[in-house]
Amino acid sequence: MSTFTLFYGVPSGCSFGSIVALEWSGLPYQLCRIEMPAQCNTEEYRQINQVCETPALLYDNGKVLTESMAILNHIMAKSLNAAFHYEQGTEQFNLFNQKLAFLNTTLFNAFSPLWYSLEHSSSESNKQALREYGAVQVKKAFTALENSLINQTWLMGDQLSFVDGYYAGIARWLKYHNVIDIDQFPNCERLYEQLQNEAAVKFAHAIEQEQSVKSTGNFLGHILFEDVIQQYKNLK
């Protein structure tokens, strides 16, 4: 069976959701830690992902898959855990992609002005304008998400899925940017707190914080970035 290598970004990268998905999937995988933004912007990492972002998924044959939506769909399709796999064309498959697209395009992008104001030099007035705009967009996205969670345990209803793990990685940005409080959205807050009790989510947090943790999936350990790059060159 092939082993995947996932490049994940720290601190607080959206690749968090891909780590959770790999844990739940039962697929064999290893991790490569990428410090953002310094390591992302190197010529070496640009060989892996030309837009210098994480996550990126490297196959044994040297092929690379980028973008969270594509990676999570691929892990779902290959999952050894039937509870996290949906056949293409089914209602569950379509719902999975609908929820994933919302998180990726609406919720994730709502935070973009906030990240930009934090990571780029600009006047205080420009930063404030970006923060105000970002706050409005984040509130709008969480309002829509709040309404979709009425009478639902998880994002897809009664069934835990990879989209919940992806949500766990994005929702924590509320505390990071401190523009609105999640307690304004009780359903969103409940979902986030539920996920903190999941072993795969605890694992992903521990991995990011470089703490010793036992995998409940098929994690094969970390591999150094330099070693991955050398292997990648040998495969090309």
PDB file of C-alpha atoms in Angstrom:
ATOM      1  CA  MET A   1       0.000   0.000   0.000  1.00  0.00           C
ATOM      2  CA  SER A   2       1.241   3.480  -0.870  1.00  0.00           C
ATOM      3  CA  THR A   3       2.320   5.857   1.878  1.00  0.00           C
ATOM      4  CA  PHE A   4       1.384   9.522   1.658  1.00  0.00           C
ATOM      5  CA  THR A   5       3.546  12.372   2.882  1.00  0.00           C
ATOM      6  CA  LEU A   6       1.575  15.393   4.040  1.00  0.00           C
ATOM      7  CA  PHE A   7       3.278  18.783   4.200  1.00  0.00           C
ATOM      8  CA  TYR A   8       1.529  20.647   7.002  1.00  0.00           C
ATOM      9  CA  GLY A   9       2.002  24.282   7.980  1.00  0.00           C
ATOM     10  CA  VAL A  10       2.548  25.788  11.416  1.00  0.00           C
ATOM     11  CA  PRO A  11       1.447  27.810  13.233  1.00  0.00           C
ATOM     12  CA  SER A  12      -2.308  27.217  12.917  1.00  0.00           C
ATOM     13  CA  GLY A  13      -2.334  26.060   9.292  1.00  0.00           C
ATOM     14  CA  CYS A  14      -5.524  24.913   7.564  1.00  0.00           C
ATOM     15  CA  SER A  15      -3.611  21.670   6.890  1.00  0.00           C
ATOM     16  CA  PHE A  16      -4.798  20.725  10.395  1.00  0.00           C
ATOM     17  CA  GLY A  17      -7.927  19.254   8.787  1.00  0.00           C
ATOM     18  CA  SER A  18      -5.874  17.030   6.477  1.00  0.00           C
ATOM     19  CA  ILE A  19      -3.988  15.576   9.461  1.00  0.00           C
ATOM     20  CA  VAL A  20      -7.311  14.794  11.143  1.00  0.00           C
ATOM     21  CA  ALA A  21      -8.636  13.201   7.945  1.00  0.00           C
ATOM     22  CA  LEU A  22      -5.573  10.997   7.541  1.00  0.00           C
ATOM     23  CA  GLU A  23      -5.936   9.818  11.150  1.00  0.00           C
ATOM     24  CA  TRP A  24      -9.583   8.909  10.603  1.00  0.00           C
ATOM     25  CA  SER A  25      -8.932   7.270   7.225  1.00  0.00           C
ATOM     26  CA  GLY A  26      -6.620   4.522   8.464  1.00  0.00           C
ATOM     27  CA  LEU A  27      -4.293   5.154   5.517  1.00  0.00           C
ATOM     28  CA  PRO A  28      -0.524   4.937   6.141  1.00  0.00           C
ATOM     29  CA  TYR A  29       1.057   8.375   6.123  1.00  0.00           C
ATOM     30  CA  GLN A  30       3.982  10.439   7.311  1.00  0.00           C
ATOM     31  CA  LEU A  31       4.215  14.144   8.042  1.00  0.00           C
ATOM     32  CA  CYS A  32       6.612  16.890   7.021  1.00  0.00           C
ATOM     33  CA  ARG A  33       6.517  20.047   9.119  1.00  0.00           C
ATOM     34  CA  ILE A  34       6.635  23.395   7.297  1.00  0.00           C
ATOM     35  CA  GLU A  35       7.252  26.636   9.183  1.00  0.00           C
ATOM     36  CA  MET A  36       5.117  29.423   7.755  1.00  0.00           C
ATOM     37  CA  PRO A  37       5.773  31.727   6.082  1.00  0.00           C
ATOM     38  CA  ALA A  38       9.578  31.328   6.064  1.00  0.00           C
ATOM     39  CA  GLN A  39       9.847  27.741   4.815  1.00  0.00           C
ATOM     40  CA  CYS A  40       6.862  28.041   2.473  1.00  0.00           C
ATOM     41  CA  ASN A  41       8.580  30.769   0.486  1.00  0.00           C
ATOM     42  CA  THR A  42      11.773  28.858  -0.282  1.00  0.00           C
ATOM     43  CA  GLU A  43      12.762  27.638  -3.734  1.00  0.00           C
ATOM     44  CA  GLU A  44      12.854  24.096  -2.334  1.00  0.00           C
ATOM     45  CA  TYR A  45       9.220  24.148  -1.243  1.00  0.00           C
ATOM     46  CA  ARG A  46       8.192  25.856  -4.462  1.00  0.00           C
ATOM     47  CA  GLN A  47       9.141  22.565  -6.175  1.00  0.00           C
ATOM     48  CA  ILE A  48       6.341  20.953  -4.166  1.00  0.00           C
ATOM     49  CA  ASN A  49       3.768  23.733  -4.421  1.00  0.00           C
ATOM     50  CA  GLN A  50       4.300  26.672  -6.765  1.00  0.00           C
ATOM     51  CA  VAL A  51       1.923  28.909  -4.804  1.00  0.00           C
ATOM     52  CA  CYS A  52       3.951  28.244  -1.625  1.00  0.00           C
ATOM     53  CA  GLU A  53       1.055  27.095   0.560  1.00  0.00           C
ATOM     54  CA  THR A  54       0.170  24.118   2.712  1.00  0.00           C
ATOM     55  CA  PRO A  55      -1.157  21.478   2.726  1.00  0.00           C
ATOM     56  CA  ALA A  56       0.412  19.442  -0.028  1.00  0.00           C
ATOM     57  CA  LEU A  57       0.200  15.665  -0.400  1.00  0.00           C
ATOM     58  CA  LEU A  58       3.112  13.755  -1.917  1.00  0.00           C
ATOM     59  CA  TYR A  59       2.558  10.275  -3.381  1.00  0.00           C
ATOM     60  CA  ASP A  60       5.150   7.496  -3.473  1.00  0.00           C
ATOM     61  CA  ASN A  61       5.532   8.035  -7.226  1.00  0.00           C
ATOM     62  CA  GLY A  62       6.497  11.696  -6.842  1.00  0.00           C
ATOM     63  CA  LYS A  63       3.136  13.173  -7.847  1.00  0.00           C
ATOM     64  CA  VAL A  64       1.913  16.049  -5.691  1.00  0.00           C
ATOM     65  CA  LEU A  65      -1.663  17.019  -4.888  1.00  0.00           C
ATOM     66  CA  THR A  66      -2.357  20.512  -3.527  1.00  0.00           C
ATOM     67  CA  GLU A  67      -5.413  22.429  -2.238  1.00  0.00           C
ATOM     68  CA  SER A  68      -7.378  21.243   0.799  1.00  0.00           C
ATOM     69  CA  MET A  69     -10.537  20.441  -1.168  1.00  0.00           C
ATOM     70  CA  ALA A  70      -8.679  18.133  -3.539  1.00  0.00           C
ATOM     71  CA  ILE A  71      -6.641  16.516  -0.757  1.00  0.00           C
ATOM     72  CA  LEU A  72      -9.648  15.846   1.478  1.00  0.00           C
ATOM     73  CA  ASN A  73     -11.607  14.426  -1.469  1.00  0.00           C
ATOM     74  CA  HIS A  74      -8.712  12.125  -2.316  1.00  0.00           C
ATOM     75  CA  ILE A  75      -8.340  10.898   1.266  1.00  0.00           C
ATOM     76  CA  MET A  76     -12.116  10.344   1.404  1.00  0.00           C
ATOM     77  CA  ALA A  77     -12.006   8.297  -1.804  1.00  0.00           C
ATOM     78  CA  LYS A  78      -9.100   6.141  -0.558  1.00  0.00           C
ATOM     79  CA  SER A  79     -10.247   5.881   3.083  1.00  0.00           C
ATOM     80  CA  LEU A  80      -9.979   2.434   4.646  1.00  0.00           C
ATOM     81  CA  ASN A  81     -12.619   3.502   7.155  1.00  0.00           C
ATOM     82  CA  ALA A  82     -16.006   3.027   5.466  1.00  0.00           C
ATOM     83  CA  ALA A  83     -17.640   5.591   7.787  1.00  0.00           C
ATOM     84  CA  PHE A  84     -15.639   8.329   6.046  1.00  0.00           C
ATOM     85  CA  HIS A  85     -16.062   7.141   2.450  1.00  0.00           C
ATOM     86  CA  TYR A  86     -18.848   8.139   0.036  1.00  0.00           C
ATOM     87  CA  GLU A  87     -19.411   6.809  -3.449  1.00  0.00           C
ATOM     88  CA  GLN A  88     -19.365   9.407  -6.213  1.00  0.00           C
ATOM     89  CA  GLY A  89     -22.845  10.422  -7.325  1.00  0.00           C
ATOM     90  CA  THR A  90     -24.547   9.622  -4.013  1.00  0.00           C
ATOM     91  CA  GLU A  91     -26.350  12.221  -1.908  1.00  0.00           C
ATOM     92  CA  GLN A  92     -23.695  11.865   0.808  1.00  0.00           C
ATOM     93  CA  PHE A  93     -20.911  12.502  -1.702  1.00  0.00           C
ATOM     94  CA  ASN A  94     -22.644  15.641  -2.964  1.00  0.00           C
ATOM     95  CA  LEU A  95     -23.341  16.861   0.571  1.00  0.00           C
ATOM     96  CA  PHE A  96     -19.701  16.274   1.536  1.00  0.00           C
ATOM     97  CA  ASN A  97     -18.535  18.422  -1.368  1.00  0.00           C
ATOM     98  CA  GLN A  98     -21.143  21.093  -0.681  1.00  0.00           C
ATOM     99  CA  LYS A  99     -20.065  21.454   2.965  1.00  0.00           C
ATOM    100  CA  LEU A 100     -16.382  21.295   2.061  1.00  0.00           C
ATOM    101  CA  ALA A 101     -16.799  23.982  -0.598  1.00  0.00           C
ATOM    102  CA  PHE A 102     -18.553  26.275   1.883  1.00  0.00           C
ATOM    103  CA  LEU A 103     -15.763  25.910   4.422  1.00  0.00           C
ATOM    104  CA  ASN A 104     -13.068  26.376   1.790  1.00  0.00           C
ATOM    105  CA  THR A 105     -14.515  29.276  -0.184  1.00  0.00           C
ATOM    106  CA  THR A 106     -16.740  31.128   2.280  1.00  0.00           C
ATOM    107  CA  LEU A 107     -15.465  30.502   5.803  1.00  0.00           C
ATOM    108  CA  PHE A 108     -11.767  30.283   4.936  1.00  0.00           C
ATOM    109  CA  ASN A 109     -11.840  33.310   2.636  1.00  0.00           C
ATOM    110  CA  ALA A 110     -13.662  35.399   5.242  1.00  0.00           C
ATOM    111  CA  PHE A 111     -10.453  35.350   7.276  1.00  0.00           C
ATOM    112  CA  SER A 112      -8.255  36.467   4.353  1.00  0.00           C
ATOM    113  CA  PRO A 113      -8.408  40.233   5.128  1.00  0.00           C
ATOM    114  CA  LEU A 114      -7.480  39.469   8.746  1.00  0.00           C
ATOM    115  CA  TRP A 115      -4.485  37.356   7.763  1.00  0.00           C
ATOM    116  CA  TYR A 116      -3.376  40.013   5.276  1.00  0.00           C
ATOM    117  CA  SER A 117      -3.523  42.776   7.879  1.00  0.00           C
ATOM    118  CA  LEU A 118      -1.478  40.620  10.237  1.00  0.00           C
ATOM    119  CA  GLU A 119       1.205  39.405   7.838  1.00  0.00           C
ATOM    120  CA  HIS A 120       1.820  42.466   5.627  1.00  0.00           C
ATOM    121  CA  SER A 121       3.186  45.877   6.460  1.00  0.00           C
ATOM    122  CA  SER A 122       0.658  48.662   5.981  1.00  0.00           C
ATOM    123  CA  SER A 123      -0.585  51.845   7.587  1.00  0.00           C
ATOM    124  CA  GLU A 124      -2.644  51.539  10.759  1.00  0.00           C
ATOM    125  CA  SER A 125      -5.689  52.942   8.959  1.00  0.00           C
ATOM    126  CA  ASN A 126      -5.394  50.296   6.231  1.00  0.00           C
ATOM    127  CA  LYS A 127      -4.984  47.530   8.797  1.00  0.00           C
ATOM    128  CA  GLN A 128      -8.015  48.751  10.694  1.00  0.00           C
ATOM    129  CA  ALA A 129     -10.069  48.826   7.500  1.00  0.00           C
ATOM    130  CA  LEU A 130      -9.024  45.262   6.695  1.00  0.00           C
ATOM    131  CA  ARG A 131      -9.909  44.107  10.206  1.00  0.00           C
ATOM    132  CA  GLU A 132     -13.314  45.750  10.045  1.00  0.00           C
ATOM    133  CA  TYR A 133     -14.042  44.236   6.646  1.00  0.00           C
ATOM    134  CA  GLY A 134     -12.779  40.844   7.792  1.00  0.00           C
ATOM    135  CA  ALA A 135     -14.954  40.970  10.912  1.00  0.00           C
ATOM    136  CA  VAL A 136     -18.044  41.556   8.788  1.00  0.00           C
ATOM    137  CA  GLN A 137     -17.191  38.681   6.452  1.00  0.00           C
ATOM    138  CA  VAL A 138     -16.393  36.293   9.299  1.00  0.00           C
ATOM    139  CA  LYS A 139     -19.651  37.134  11.076  1.00  0.00           C
ATOM    140  CA  LYS A 140     -21.608  36.589   7.853  1.00  0.00           C
ATOM    141  CA  ALA A 141     -19.970  33.190   7.282  1.00  0.00           C
ATOM    142  CA  PHE A 142     -20.515  32.009  10.848  1.00  0.00           C
ATOM    143  CA  THR A 143     -24.132  33.184  10.759  1.00  0.00           C
ATOM    144  CA  ALA A 144     -24.772  30.984   7.725  1.00  0.00           C
ATOM    145  CA  LEU A 145     -22.951  28.082   9.373  1.00  0.00           C
ATOM    146  CA  GLU A 146     -24.898  28.576  12.607  1.00  0.00           C
ATOM    147  CA  ASN A 147     -28.196  28.279  10.778  1.00  0.00           C
ATOM    148  CA  SER A 148     -27.088  25.160   8.912  1.00  0.00           C
ATOM    149  CA  LEU A 149     -26.296  23.412  12.219  1.00  0.00           C
ATOM    150  CA  ILE A 150     -29.798  23.721  13.680  1.00  0.00           C
ATOM    151  CA  ASN A 151     -30.866  20.222  14.845  1.00  0.00           C
ATOM    152  CA  GLN A 152     -27.621  18.731  13.501  1.00  0.00           C
ATOM    153  CA  THR A 153     -24.880  17.014  15.510  1.00  0.00           C
ATOM    154  CA  TRP A 154     -22.206  17.367  12.831  1.00  0.00           C
ATOM    155  CA  LEU A 155     -21.856  19.376   9.628  1.00  0.00           C
ATOM    156  CA  MET A 156     -23.284  16.515   7.552  1.00  0.00           C
ATOM    157  CA  GLY A 157     -26.020  15.701  10.052  1.00  0.00           C
ATOM    158  CA  ASP A 158     -25.648  12.694  12.364  1.00  0.00           C
ATOM    159  CA  GLN A 159     -22.424  11.465  10.789  1.00  0.00           C
ATOM    160  CA  LEU A 160     -18.938  12.696  11.642  1.00  0.00           C
ATOM    161  CA  SER A 161     -16.932  13.495   8.484  1.00  0.00           C
ATOM    162  CA  PHE A 162     -13.724  15.050   7.214  1.00  0.00           C
ATOM    163  CA  VAL A 163     -15.486  18.400   6.857  1.00  0.00           C
ATOM    164  CA  ASP A 164     -15.792  18.538  10.650  1.00  0.00           C
ATOM    165  CA  GLY A 165     -12.039  18.086  11.018  1.00  0.00           C
ATOM    166  CA  TYR A 166     -11.460  20.839   8.464  1.00  0.00           C
ATOM    167  CA  TYR A 167     -13.824  23.105  10.405  1.00  0.00           C
ATOM    168  CA  ALA A 168     -11.842  22.474  13.609  1.00  0.00           C
ATOM    169  CA  GLY A 169      -8.719  23.868  11.956  1.00  0.00           C
ATOM    170  CA  ILE A 170     -10.424  27.030  10.696  1.00  0.00           C
ATOM    171  CA  ALA A 171     -12.747  27.860  13.615  1.00  0.00           C
ATOM    172  CA  ARG A 172      -9.795  28.267  16.001  1.00  0.00           C
ATOM    173  CA  TRP A 173      -8.792  31.355  14.012  1.00  0.00           C
ATOM    174  CA  LEU A 174     -11.561  33.255  15.815  1.00  0.00           C
ATOM    175  CA  LYS A 175      -9.457  33.260  18.987  1.00  0.00           C
ATOM    176  CA  TYR A 176      -6.345  34.042  16.973  1.00  0.00           C
ATOM    177  CA  HIS A 177      -7.772  37.201  15.384  1.00  0.00           C
ATOM    178  CA  ASN A 178     -10.223  38.137  18.146  1.00  0.00           C
ATOM    179  CA  VAL A 179     -12.719  40.018  15.967  1.00  0.00           C
ATOM    180  CA  ILE A 180     -15.878  38.227  17.088  1.00  0.00           C
ATOM    181  CA  ASP A 181     -16.647  35.696  19.834  1.00  0.00           C
ATOM    182  CA  ILE A 182     -17.733  32.182  18.945  1.00  0.00           C
ATOM    183  CA  ASP A 183     -20.218  32.251  21.832  1.00  0.00           C
ATOM    184  CA  GLN A 184     -22.367  34.462  19.585  1.00  0.00           C
ATOM    185  CA  PHE A 185     -22.925  31.260  17.587  1.00  0.00           C
ATOM    186  CA  PRO A 186     -23.914  28.495  20.047  1.00  0.00           C
ATOM    187  CA  ASN A 187     -24.254  25.766  17.416  1.00  0.00           C
ATOM    188  CA  CYS A 188     -20.833  26.559  15.962  1.00  0.00           C
ATOM    189  CA  GLU A 189     -19.343  26.667  19.457  1.00  0.00           C
ATOM    190  CA  ARG A 190     -20.939  23.334  20.380  1.00  0.00           C
ATOM    191  CA  LEU A 191     -19.548  21.707  17.241  1.00  0.00           C
ATOM    192  CA  TYR A 192     -16.069  23.099  17.902  1.00  0.00           C
ATOM    193  CA  GLU A 193     -16.079  21.858  21.510  1.00  0.00           C
ATOM    194  CA  GLN A 194     -17.363  18.421  20.460  1.00  0.00           C
ATOM    195  CA  LEU A 195     -14.465  18.105  18.057  1.00  0.00           C
ATOM    196  CA  GLN A 196     -11.912  18.879  20.761  1.00  0.00           C
ATOM    197  CA  ASN A 197     -12.870  15.545  22.348  1.00  0.00           C
ATOM    198  CA  GLU A 198     -12.076  13.566  19.194  1.00  0.00           C
ATOM    199  CA  ALA A 199      -8.801  11.618  19.398  1.00  0.00           C
ATOM    200  CA  ALA A 200      -7.770  12.633  15.861  1.00  0.00           C
ATOM    201  CA  VAL A 201      -8.281  16.329  16.685  1.00  0.00           C
ATOM    202  CA  LYS A 202      -6.278  15.993  19.909  1.00  0.00           C
ATOM    203  CA  PHE A 203      -3.584  14.255  17.860  1.00  0.00           C
ATOM    204  CA  ALA A 204      -3.417  17.094  15.309  1.00  0.00           C
ATOM    205  CA  HIS A 205      -3.125  19.705  18.074  1.00  0.00           C
ATOM    206  CA  ALA A 206      -0.315  17.731  19.711  1.00  0.00           C
ATOM    207  CA  ILE A 207       1.502  17.332  16.386  1.00  0.00           C
ATOM    208  CA  GLU A 208       1.423  21.089  15.754  1.00  0.00           C
ATOM    209  CA  GLN A 209       2.673  21.771  19.291  1.00  0.00           C
ATOM    210  CA  GLU A 210       5.429  19.127  18.945  1.00  0.00           C
ATOM    211  CA  GLN A 211       4.122  17.122  21.870  1.00  0.00           C
ATOM    212  CA  SER A 212       4.474  13.375  22.284  1.00  0.00           C
ATOM    213  CA  VAL A 213       1.245  11.730  21.176  1.00  0.00           C
ATOM    214  CA  LYS A 214       0.025   8.280  20.142  1.00  0.00           C
ATOM    215  CA  SER A 215      -1.740   7.918  16.819  1.00  0.00           C
ATOM    216  CA  THR A 216      -5.102   6.178  16.627  1.00  0.00           C
ATOM    217  CA  GLY A 217      -4.636   5.977  12.865  1.00  0.00           C
ATOM    218  CA  ASN A 218      -1.732   4.735  10.761  1.00  0.00           C
ATOM    219  CA  PHE A 219       0.807   7.523  11.320  1.00  0.00           C
ATOM    220  CA  LEU A 220       4.340   6.412  10.445  1.00  0.00           C
ATOM    221  CA  GLY A 221       6.212   9.400  11.874  1.00  0.00           C
ATOM    222  CA  HIS A 222       7.791  12.631  10.710  1.00  0.00           C
ATOM    223  CA  ILE A 223      10.251  13.050   7.873  1.00  0.00           C
ATOM    224  CA  LEU A 224      12.621  15.989   7.580  1.00  0.00           C
ATOM    225  CA  PHE A 225      11.920  18.511   4.839  1.00  0.00           C
ATOM    226  CA  GLU A 226      15.450  18.112   3.439  1.00  0.00           C
ATOM    227  CA  ASP A 227      14.986  14.344   3.174  1.00  0.00           C
ATOM    228  CA  VAL A 228      11.629  14.700   1.402  1.00  0.00           C
ATOM    229  CA  ILE A 229      13.089  17.134  -1.108  1.00  0.00           C
ATOM    230  CA  GLN A 230      15.946  14.731  -1.867  1.00  0.00           C
ATOM    231  CA  GLN A 231      13.515  11.840  -2.342  1.00  0.00           C
ATOM    232  CA  TYR A 232      11.342  14.026  -4.555  1.00  0.00           C
ATOM    233  CA  LYS A 233      14.311  14.934  -6.756  1.00  0.00           C
ATOM    234  CA  ASN A 234      15.226  11.245  -7.076  1.00  0.00           C
ATOM    235  CA  LEU A 235      11.706  10.374  -8.200  1.00  0.00           C
ATOM    236  CA  LYS A 236      11.549  13.042 -10.920  1.00  0.00           C
TER     237      LYS A 236
END
